[in-house]
XYZ file of C-alpha atoms in Angstrom:
604
model
C 61.483 98.604 81.364
C 64.259 101.186 81.105
C 63.679 104.035 78.662
C 67.395 104.044 77.816
C 68.669 102.118 74.815
C 72.230 100.886 75.258
C 74.229 101.750 72.167
C 76.701 99.395 70.550
C 79.256 102.032 69.603
C 81.607 101.502 72.536
C 85.067 100.038 72.139
C 84.456 96.309 72.474
C 88.191 95.691 72.585
C 88.115 97.012 76.155
C 85.638 94.343 77.285
C 88.361 92.169 78.801
C 89.695 95.043 80.899
C 86.579 96.962 81.875
C 84.423 95.700 84.701
C 80.621 95.613 84.408
C 80.559 98.826 86.460
C 82.895 100.563 84.011
C 80.815 99.514 81.025
C 77.622 100.595 82.783
C 79.076 104.079 83.293
C 80.027 104.245 79.621
C 76.470 103.365 78.651
C 75.151 105.994 81.092
C 77.283 108.641 79.405
C 75.946 107.713 75.961
C 72.366 107.625 77.257
C 72.812 111.163 78.608
C 74.142 112.648 75.401
C 77.866 112.192 75.859
C 80.110 111.281 72.971
C 81.562 107.827 72.414
C 84.994 109.274 73.230
C 83.746 110.610 76.572
C 82.005 107.309 77.338
C 85.264 105.451 76.825
C 87.289 107.893 78.934
C 84.674 107.717 81.695
C 84.905 103.920 81.685
C 88.693 104.088 81.932
C 88.378 106.592 84.797
C 85.984 104.224 86.569
C 88.445 101.361 86.119
C 91.268 103.564 87.420
C 89.137 104.483 90.443
C 88.653 100.798 91.187
C 92.426 100.330 91.044
C 93.034 103.176 93.492
C 93.571 106.189 91.231
C 91.670 109.328 92.151
C 92.070 110.706 88.628
C 93.121 109.584 85.171
C 96.024 111.551 83.625
C 95.319 112.278 79.962
C 98.582 114.022 79.145
C 102.204 113.668 80.233
C 104.279 110.654 81.241
C 101.451 109.130 83.295
C 98.968 109.180 80.414
C 97.905 105.798 79.091
C 97.497 104.134 82.484
C 95.895 100.697 82.736
C 96.025 100.174 78.975
C 94.099 103.211 77.832
C 95.231 104.664 74.521
C 96.630 108.187 74.639
C 94.338 110.929 73.325
C 95.234 113.380 70.611
C 95.215 117.090 71.350
C 92.037 117.418 69.307
C 90.295 114.666 71.258
C 91.339 116.251 74.546
C 90.010 119.612 73.455
C 86.741 117.994 72.392
C 86.330 116.443 75.831
C 86.477 119.870 77.453
C 83.503 120.951 75.344
C 81.268 118.125 76.551
C 78.343 119.303 78.741
C 79.003 116.443 81.185
C 82.585 117.649 81.756
C 83.601 120.696 83.781
C 86.744 122.313 85.138
C 85.786 121.753 88.772
C 84.315 125.186 89.440
C 80.783 123.819 89.250
C 79.318 120.401 89.794
C 79.423 118.165 86.739
C 79.628 114.356 86.521
C 83.243 114.567 85.369
C 86.094 117.029 85.874
C 88.974 117.707 83.495
C 91.302 120.034 85.379
C 93.959 122.427 84.157
C 96.606 119.717 84.487
C 94.626 117.391 82.192
C 93.534 115.028 84.954
C 90.136 113.467 84.301
C 88.238 112.590 87.484
C 84.847 111.521 88.708
C 83.210 114.444 90.495
C 83.235 112.539 93.784
C 87.024 112.195 93.826
C 87.632 115.761 92.672
C 85.320 117.115 95.368
C 86.955 114.968 98.053
C 90.457 116.088 97.081
C 89.499 119.752 96.957
C 87.711 119.677 100.297
C 90.552 117.768 101.981
C 93.194 120.161 100.661
C 91.257 123.219 101.771
C 90.608 121.817 105.244
C 94.213 120.787 105.784
C 95.486 124.176 104.614
C 93.132 125.842 107.071
C 94.394 123.627 109.874
C 97.995 124.408 109.017
C 97.331 128.147 109.160
C 95.389 128.013 112.434
C 98.249 127.253 114.832
C 97.742 128.435 118.422
C 100.379 130.360 120.444
C 102.480 128.229 122.799
C 104.750 128.842 125.779
C 108.099 127.800 124.326
C 109.828 127.536 127.685
C 107.087 125.321 129.106
C 107.169 123.077 126.044
C 110.959 122.750 126.217
C 110.836 121.803 129.888
C 108.063 119.282 129.297
C 109.949 117.642 126.417
C 113.073 117.281 128.555
C 111.031 115.672 131.315
C 109.252 113.297 128.944
C 112.564 112.052 127.525
C 114.360 111.950 130.880
C 116.885 114.460 129.627
C 117.892 112.189 126.721
C 119.162 114.386 123.888
C 120.963 111.702 121.913
C 120.630 111.470 118.151
C 118.425 108.387 118.304
C 115.561 110.350 119.931
C 116.162 113.673 118.174
C 113.293 113.225 115.695
C 110.975 112.034 118.455
C 111.758 115.134 120.494
C 111.052 117.302 117.437
C 107.667 115.643 117.008
C 106.673 116.047 120.649
C 107.715 119.691 120.695
C 106.227 120.374 117.269
C 102.714 119.176 118.046
C 102.155 121.946 120.592
C 99.747 124.544 119.260
C 99.168 122.797 115.932
C 95.804 121.587 114.659
C 97.385 119.173 112.204
C 100.401 116.963 112.719
C 101.742 114.072 110.656
C 104.093 111.490 112.150
C 105.549 108.953 109.745
C 108.220 106.280 110.011
C 108.901 102.611 109.514
C 108.247 99.740 111.926
C 110.070 99.963 115.241
C 110.885 103.673 114.957
C 108.829 104.514 118.034
C 105.735 106.065 116.470
C 103.323 104.929 119.204
C 105.729 105.854 122.009
C 106.125 109.280 120.437
C 102.353 109.694 120.132
C 101.959 108.945 123.839
C 104.510 111.621 124.715
C 102.813 114.045 122.318
C 99.508 113.519 124.080
C 101.116 113.908 127.493
C 102.694 117.183 126.441
C 99.399 118.517 125.125
C 97.666 117.563 128.364
C 100.466 119.116 130.403
C 100.534 122.532 128.712
C 96.735 122.944 128.613
C 94.973 124.351 131.693
C 91.899 122.171 131.164
C 91.641 118.425 130.673
C 91.490 117.440 127.024
C 89.173 114.846 125.534
C 91.331 112.470 123.487
C 90.042 109.986 120.918
C 92.270 107.363 119.298
C 91.151 105.346 116.282
C 92.409 103.411 113.263
C 91.021 102.251 109.918
C 90.726 98.610 111.067
C 89.670 97.004 114.321
C 92.952 95.143 114.704
C 95.012 98.305 114.204
C 92.829 100.173 116.706
C 93.274 97.477 119.331
C 97.046 97.353 118.789
C 97.189 101.128 119.265
C 95.169 100.847 122.463
C 97.385 98.087 123.844
C 100.535 100.034 123.003
C 99.218 103.148 124.740
C 98.332 101.139 127.846
C 101.740 99.528 127.981
C 103.432 102.871 127.370
C 101.461 104.511 130.169
C 102.486 101.705 132.517
C 106.160 102.140 131.618
C 105.972 105.878 132.248
C 104.153 105.334 135.540
C 106.689 103.009 137.153
C 110.235 101.776 136.835
C 113.346 103.563 135.644
C 111.468 105.598 133.017
C 108.707 106.728 135.365
C 107.649 110.359 135.208
C 107.268 112.503 138.293
C 104.092 112.836 140.307
C 103.299 116.093 138.498
C 102.538 114.023 135.373
C 99.947 111.765 137.022
C 96.975 113.865 135.918
C 98.216 113.978 132.327
C 98.763 110.207 132.315
C 95.274 109.634 133.670
C 93.863 111.802 130.876
C 95.202 109.595 128.063
C 92.292 107.606 126.691
C 92.864 103.853 126.867
C 89.377 102.455 127.391
C 88.320 102.223 123.746
C 89.815 102.594 120.285
C 87.119 102.284 117.625
C 87.556 101.952 113.898
C 87.195 105.187 111.976
C 83.884 104.006 110.557
C 82.532 103.404 114.043
C 83.953 106.671 115.359
C 82.216 108.569 112.559
C 78.922 106.702 113.019
C 78.795 105.015 109.639
C 75.258 104.011 108.636
C 75.544 101.212 106.037
C 71.851 101.393 105.157
C 72.179 104.966 103.914
C 75.910 104.827 103.153
C 76.547 107.994 105.175
C 78.502 109.040 108.253
C 76.275 110.445 110.980
C 79.118 112.520 112.434
C 79.684 115.633 110.319
C 79.905 119.413 110.542
C 76.401 119.646 111.938
C 77.105 116.898 114.482
C 80.873 116.960 115.071
C 82.960 114.791 117.349
C 83.396 116.127 120.863
C 87.117 115.253 120.950
C 89.786 117.908 121.473
C 92.431 115.612 119.975
C 91.923 112.809 117.440
C 94.772 110.374 116.769
C 94.541 108.116 113.712
C 97.031 105.262 113.543
C 97.897 103.310 110.362
C 96.872 106.385 108.373
C 98.316 104.915 105.164
C 95.119 102.811 105.017
C 92.848 105.884 104.975
C 91.307 106.582 101.578
C 90.055 109.877 100.154
C 86.421 109.505 101.140
C 87.238 108.425 104.688
C 89.707 111.261 105.281
C 87.177 113.778 104.003
C 84.512 112.369 106.324
C 86.925 112.549 109.269
C 87.909 116.149 108.575
C 84.258 117.085 108.151
C 83.480 115.645 111.604
C 86.232 117.511 113.483
C 85.543 120.732 115.309
C 87.696 123.572 113.891
C 89.710 123.878 117.112
C 90.318 120.136 117.467
C 93.785 118.720 116.816
C 94.299 115.928 114.294
C 97.366 113.682 114.540
C 97.901 111.292 111.623
C 100.332 108.435 112.276
C 101.612 105.820 109.858
C 104.261 104.636 107.446
C 103.899 106.606 104.217
C 105.982 103.999 102.361
C 103.640 101.113 103.137
C 100.774 99.892 101.016
C 98.108 102.487 100.420
C 94.377 102.217 101.016
C 92.209 99.690 99.213
C 89.860 102.412 97.934
C 90.845 105.426 95.843
C 93.601 107.741 96.974
C 96.955 107.620 98.745
C 96.261 110.304 101.314
C 99.176 109.843 103.715
C 101.665 109.423 100.877
C 100.327 112.558 99.184
C 100.369 114.554 102.403
C 103.959 113.575 103.166
C 104.943 114.269 99.536
C 103.495 117.767 99.834
C 104.906 118.622 103.271
C 108.358 117.034 103.175
C 109.875 119.260 100.421
C 108.665 122.281 102.386
C 110.346 120.990 105.561
C 106.984 121.663 107.142
C 106.894 121.833 110.922
C 103.692 119.756 110.851
C 105.595 116.690 109.613
C 108.245 114.561 111.301
C 109.694 111.370 109.832
C 111.178 108.900 112.330
C 114.061 106.858 110.927
C 115.977 105.304 113.819
C 114.817 101.703 114.376
C 114.671 100.518 117.971
C 113.581 96.948 117.150
C 114.830 95.386 113.931
C 118.345 93.998 113.676
C 120.757 96.419 112.025
C 121.196 94.119 109.017
C 117.440 94.071 108.432
C 117.228 97.844 108.710
C 119.633 97.985 105.759
C 117.441 95.550 103.798
C 114.316 97.568 104.570
C 115.900 100.827 103.483
C 117.151 99.303 100.238
C 113.649 98.084 99.419
C 112.045 101.375 100.454
C 114.316 103.311 98.115
C 114.082 100.723 95.304
C 117.853 100.219 95.176
C 118.375 96.734 93.694
C 122.175 96.797 93.990
C 121.997 97.847 97.635
C 119.425 95.137 98.349
C 121.726 92.497 96.834
C 124.583 93.796 98.963
C 122.441 93.891 102.108
C 121.273 90.315 101.589
C 124.823 89.110 100.902
C 126.110 90.836 104.037
C 123.540 89.218 106.341
C 123.254 85.496 105.486
C 122.180 84.662 109.038
C 119.472 87.335 109.069
C 118.130 87.549 105.516
C 117.739 84.925 102.820
C 116.557 85.071 99.231
C 115.034 81.690 98.367
C 114.195 81.271 94.661
C 110.661 79.862 94.612
C 109.297 79.725 91.093
C 107.232 76.582 90.652
C 104.828 74.331 92.532
C 107.416 71.726 93.514
C 109.849 74.239 95.014
C 106.983 75.965 96.818
C 105.731 72.665 98.241
C 109.195 71.881 99.611
C 109.473 75.340 101.181
C 106.032 75.051 102.770
C 106.832 71.592 104.129
C 109.996 72.865 105.784
C 108.154 75.893 107.173
C 105.376 73.673 108.567
C 107.822 71.296 110.251
C 109.491 74.223 111.988
C 106.088 75.411 113.154
C 105.211 71.934 114.390
C 108.225 71.888 116.660
C 107.753 75.380 118.029
C 105.318 74.467 120.790
C 102.283 76.253 119.361
C 100.047 73.268 120.128
C 100.606 73.879 123.831
C 101.928 70.403 124.512
C 105.027 71.722 126.238
C 103.242 74.397 128.278
C 103.775 74.526 132.028
C 100.994 73.359 134.254
C 100.304 76.906 135.408
C 97.124 78.848 134.768
C 95.525 78.366 131.368
C 95.701 82.040 130.360
C 99.449 82.240 130.962
C 100.053 79.011 129.037
C 97.877 80.237 126.171
C 99.680 83.590 126.086
C 103.019 81.776 125.884
C 101.739 79.649 122.986
C 100.394 82.743 121.195
C 103.755 84.432 121.596
C 105.460 81.395 120.062
C 102.996 81.516 117.169
C 103.812 85.174 116.529
C 107.506 84.365 116.174
C 107.032 83.113 112.590
C 104.647 84.254 109.863
C 104.353 83.503 106.165
C 103.206 86.553 104.201
C 101.819 86.199 100.686
C 101.411 88.847 98.030
C 98.305 87.051 96.745
C 95.270 85.722 98.546
C 94.004 83.437 95.782
C 95.985 81.263 93.347
C 98.484 78.467 93.961
C 100.944 81.011 95.401
C 98.256 82.718 97.492
C 97.648 82.748 101.235
C 94.647 80.401 101.134
C 96.508 77.647 99.293
C 99.679 78.107 101.348
C 97.726 77.933 104.598
C 95.961 74.757 103.443
C 99.300 73.150 102.597
C 100.787 74.097 105.971
C 97.742 72.787 107.829
C 97.935 69.495 105.906
C 101.564 69.084 106.963
C 100.752 69.914 110.590
C 97.884 67.442 110.660
C 100.195 64.694 109.443
C 102.922 65.615 111.906
C 100.539 65.847 114.848
C 98.494 62.826 113.677
C 95.250 64.801 113.494
C 92.342 63.211 111.636
C 91.851 64.752 108.210
C 88.173 65.445 108.894
C 88.839 67.273 112.206
C 88.185 70.978 111.709
C 89.583 72.045 115.066
C 92.695 70.686 116.747
C 95.313 71.965 119.213
C 97.720 74.253 117.384
C 95.329 75.480 114.692
C 95.734 79.223 114.092
C 92.894 81.360 112.738
C 92.395 84.987 111.760
C 89.154 86.838 112.395
C 87.844 88.403 109.181
C 84.879 90.417 110.459
C 84.609 92.808 113.407
C 82.427 91.659 116.295
C 82.233 94.370 118.937
C 80.103 92.244 121.253
C 82.832 89.600 121.395
C 85.613 92.224 121.242
C 87.137 90.498 118.225
C 88.295 92.415 115.193
C 89.260 91.821 111.596
C 92.853 90.590 111.682
C 92.907 89.244 115.261
C 94.814 85.976 115.558
C 93.461 83.088 117.618
C 95.104 79.816 118.603
C 93.189 76.625 119.361
C 94.410 74.803 122.468
C 93.106 71.876 124.521
C 92.163 72.140 128.187
C 93.186 69.516 130.703
C 89.972 67.615 129.962
C 90.561 67.785 126.224
C 88.025 70.546 125.494
C 89.093 72.861 122.705
C 89.198 76.614 123.160
C 90.417 79.380 120.876
C 92.636 81.856 122.684
C 93.318 85.490 121.806
C 95.891 87.858 123.246
C 94.492 90.838 125.090
C 95.432 93.336 127.797
C 93.956 93.440 131.291
C 92.844 96.543 133.156
C 96.362 97.112 134.479
C 97.815 97.116 130.975
C 99.362 93.666 131.345
C 99.268 91.191 128.476
C 97.045 88.157 129.017
C 94.814 85.833 126.988
C 91.101 85.075 126.834
C 89.210 82.295 125.125
C 86.042 81.525 123.219
C 84.527 78.253 122.130
C 85.274 77.523 118.457
C 81.582 77.645 117.499
C 81.235 81.183 118.874
C 83.848 82.757 116.617
C 82.792 85.283 113.973
C 83.921 84.710 110.393
C 87.510 83.489 110.270
C 90.085 81.695 108.152
C 93.432 79.961 108.598
C 96.273 82.184 109.791
C 99.487 80.249 109.129
C 99.741 82.204 105.876
C 98.219 85.679 105.511
C 98.372 88.365 102.870
C 100.861 91.195 103.140
C 97.873 93.551 103.251
C 96.565 91.814 106.377
C 99.970 92.016 108.061
C 100.124 95.818 108.066
C 100.897 97.023 111.569
C 102.138 93.622 112.776
C 105.704 92.478 113.423
C 107.242 89.031 113.739
C 110.581 87.671 114.870
C 110.845 85.857 111.525
C 108.838 86.533 108.396
C 108.862 84.875 105.000
C 107.491 86.865 102.061
C 106.116 84.791 99.181
C 105.834 86.503 95.791
C 104.107 85.019 92.710
C 106.426 83.565 90.022
C 105.263 85.875 87.232
C 107.191 89.179 87.118
C 104.280 90.707 85.195
C 101.816 89.987 88.012
C 99.953 93.238 88.594
C 100.002 93.034 92.380
C 103.786 93.324 92.566
C 105.007 96.691 93.806
C 107.793 98.220 95.823
C 105.351 99.184 98.579
C 104.017 95.646 98.845
C 107.538 94.233 99.116
C 108.549 96.896 101.651
C 105.470 96.251 103.758
C 106.241 92.535 103.778
C 109.966 92.593 104.501
C 109.650 95.290 107.167
C 107.451 92.986 109.282
C 110.563 90.968 110.269
C 112.423 91.956 113.428
C 115.150 89.315 113.551
C 115.114 87.085 110.466
C 113.715 87.459 106.972
C 113.164 85.098 104.061
C 112.108 86.282 100.622
C 110.598 83.466 98.567
C 110.853 84.825 95.039
C 112.653 84.487 91.764
C 115.304 87.191 91.233
C 113.385 88.490 88.226
C 110.226 88.837 90.326
C 112.091 90.600 93.114
C 113.577 93.020 90.598
C 110.152 93.660 89.072
C 108.657 94.496 92.477
C 111.526 96.862 93.323
C 111.200 98.649 89.999
C 107.455 99.201 90.343
C 106.655 101.868 92.949
C 102.988 102.580 93.474
C 102.220 106.009 92.102
C 98.526 106.476 92.367
C 97.275 109.152 90.049
C 95.374 112.035 91.539
C 95.527 115.712 92.316
C 95.627 115.797 96.116
C 99.353 116.448 96.459
C 99.167 119.337 93.974
C 96.080 120.750 95.670
C 97.807 120.555 99.048
C 100.680 122.582 97.695
C 98.898 125.324 95.839
C 95.214 124.637 95.246
C 92.551 127.313 95.701
C 89.984 127.295 98.469
C 86.838 125.425 97.425
C 83.484 127.060 96.815
C 80.571 126.417 99.150
C 79.255 123.433 97.212
C 82.073 121.242 98.521
C 79.991 120.488 101.586
C 79.341 116.770 101.977
C 76.297 115.719 100.020
């Protein structure tokens, strides 16, 4: 039996908001001599951590987050006197810093270590041969000096000699193509061959990066954009055999909840590229930095305006926020879109900036490209889903109109047709969530295709893998399409790339798949990094729904390359635009002007 006696002097009015974990921390504080006020603040900080905040502001315009009552000056001063609270100079369970941010020690230590490491990397630039870099950049861009590639050229030239580089930009701005040229330049100007490691937070994102690099290498090896023979060694040195998740790269041990790669056992890579860096949380970025050799180069790539990580922190957003006002040479933002239709670029920019009037104007100016469909109740949603399903049914995704060529080519064609249209949902659960929408679409498809209601698998069924399986080379977020062979046998096909970098498809039997779910409707979170010819974004009908945010809306609408539908009430759309995600924390401030950490900020 525990020797601690849980006290009943906590604020029971918070019971509906606090999670069991938050209440347990409050009880721990009381059991260890903390005041009732500190116990309550600790519980609120725990709740904030679960919602993505790295710290809880106790003063200023951000105070009172998540429903917490503002503290008086006297209460704030009393907190600073608590033995369990420190100023960050020594290890204590909680930190109340000079800017009145209250944080769990873990988050404070992660932020401080990250800021110190990144500042060190920024100050450790190596000398470069400017003339050689200029010549290499001209060769890599085929002499193109037009405005549309100006930012890309700046990024490729700017990475030389730097141990930290951040490349941000929206979908279709050429981030992966630019990364490939950056790596080629680094290989070209170095006398020895460099060991390059590419990775991403999720398996799907890592595989997309790998495929893009392979295709980019092929384009630069042949055809009108081919580089000269003098670049063959650099091209051969670009890693394209494997792209692990960051957890796998860092040797995560789930039994001990530690990364086995660290300062004592660092990665051997000379260059580490991390794609979709907006998904990287505080703890993961700290672990990555801890595992890099001091002389290694780190290139972070992603869209800083997309949704942030699931866990605490908004590392890429904070890093860009700190570097951009300084016009730092380590940061380049790509803005020219090479893919989306011009009208959709205007829509995306209006959402990104939160300009409601400009969004209305952009939608009105592009009726053939963008549509706002008011969907606010179950009946209207059902009608929209029925129409969407009927369009899917006639798109050829069941493979019934495929040519009689080889099965892989026919499957690839069907997968490409499937990727032309995607319904994206803000929610996963609920009547307006992805699970319910997918079920409704599948029910309509079954009726249209005359599939028995009890049949789990049928030609045309789309599924999404939800757990990485390295043995099967399937990753969380991979999309599979069930098709029938000539003899009627069902196989689930997945797009892949062959050894030559060409797109193809491979199959598995349905009963061999790892965990999966229907893929006709997916969450906006799951769509990060993907693009579709046409996307529909479904928002919940309640403008007070907590999940609504500008970043969520931007992530959803920017998936569309040719046509976009927004299924939302005007009031809900306005609420999302007016609600930018501003995760609370101190990383951006520490990146700008924080002190170097003491020795105890080693990983522990």
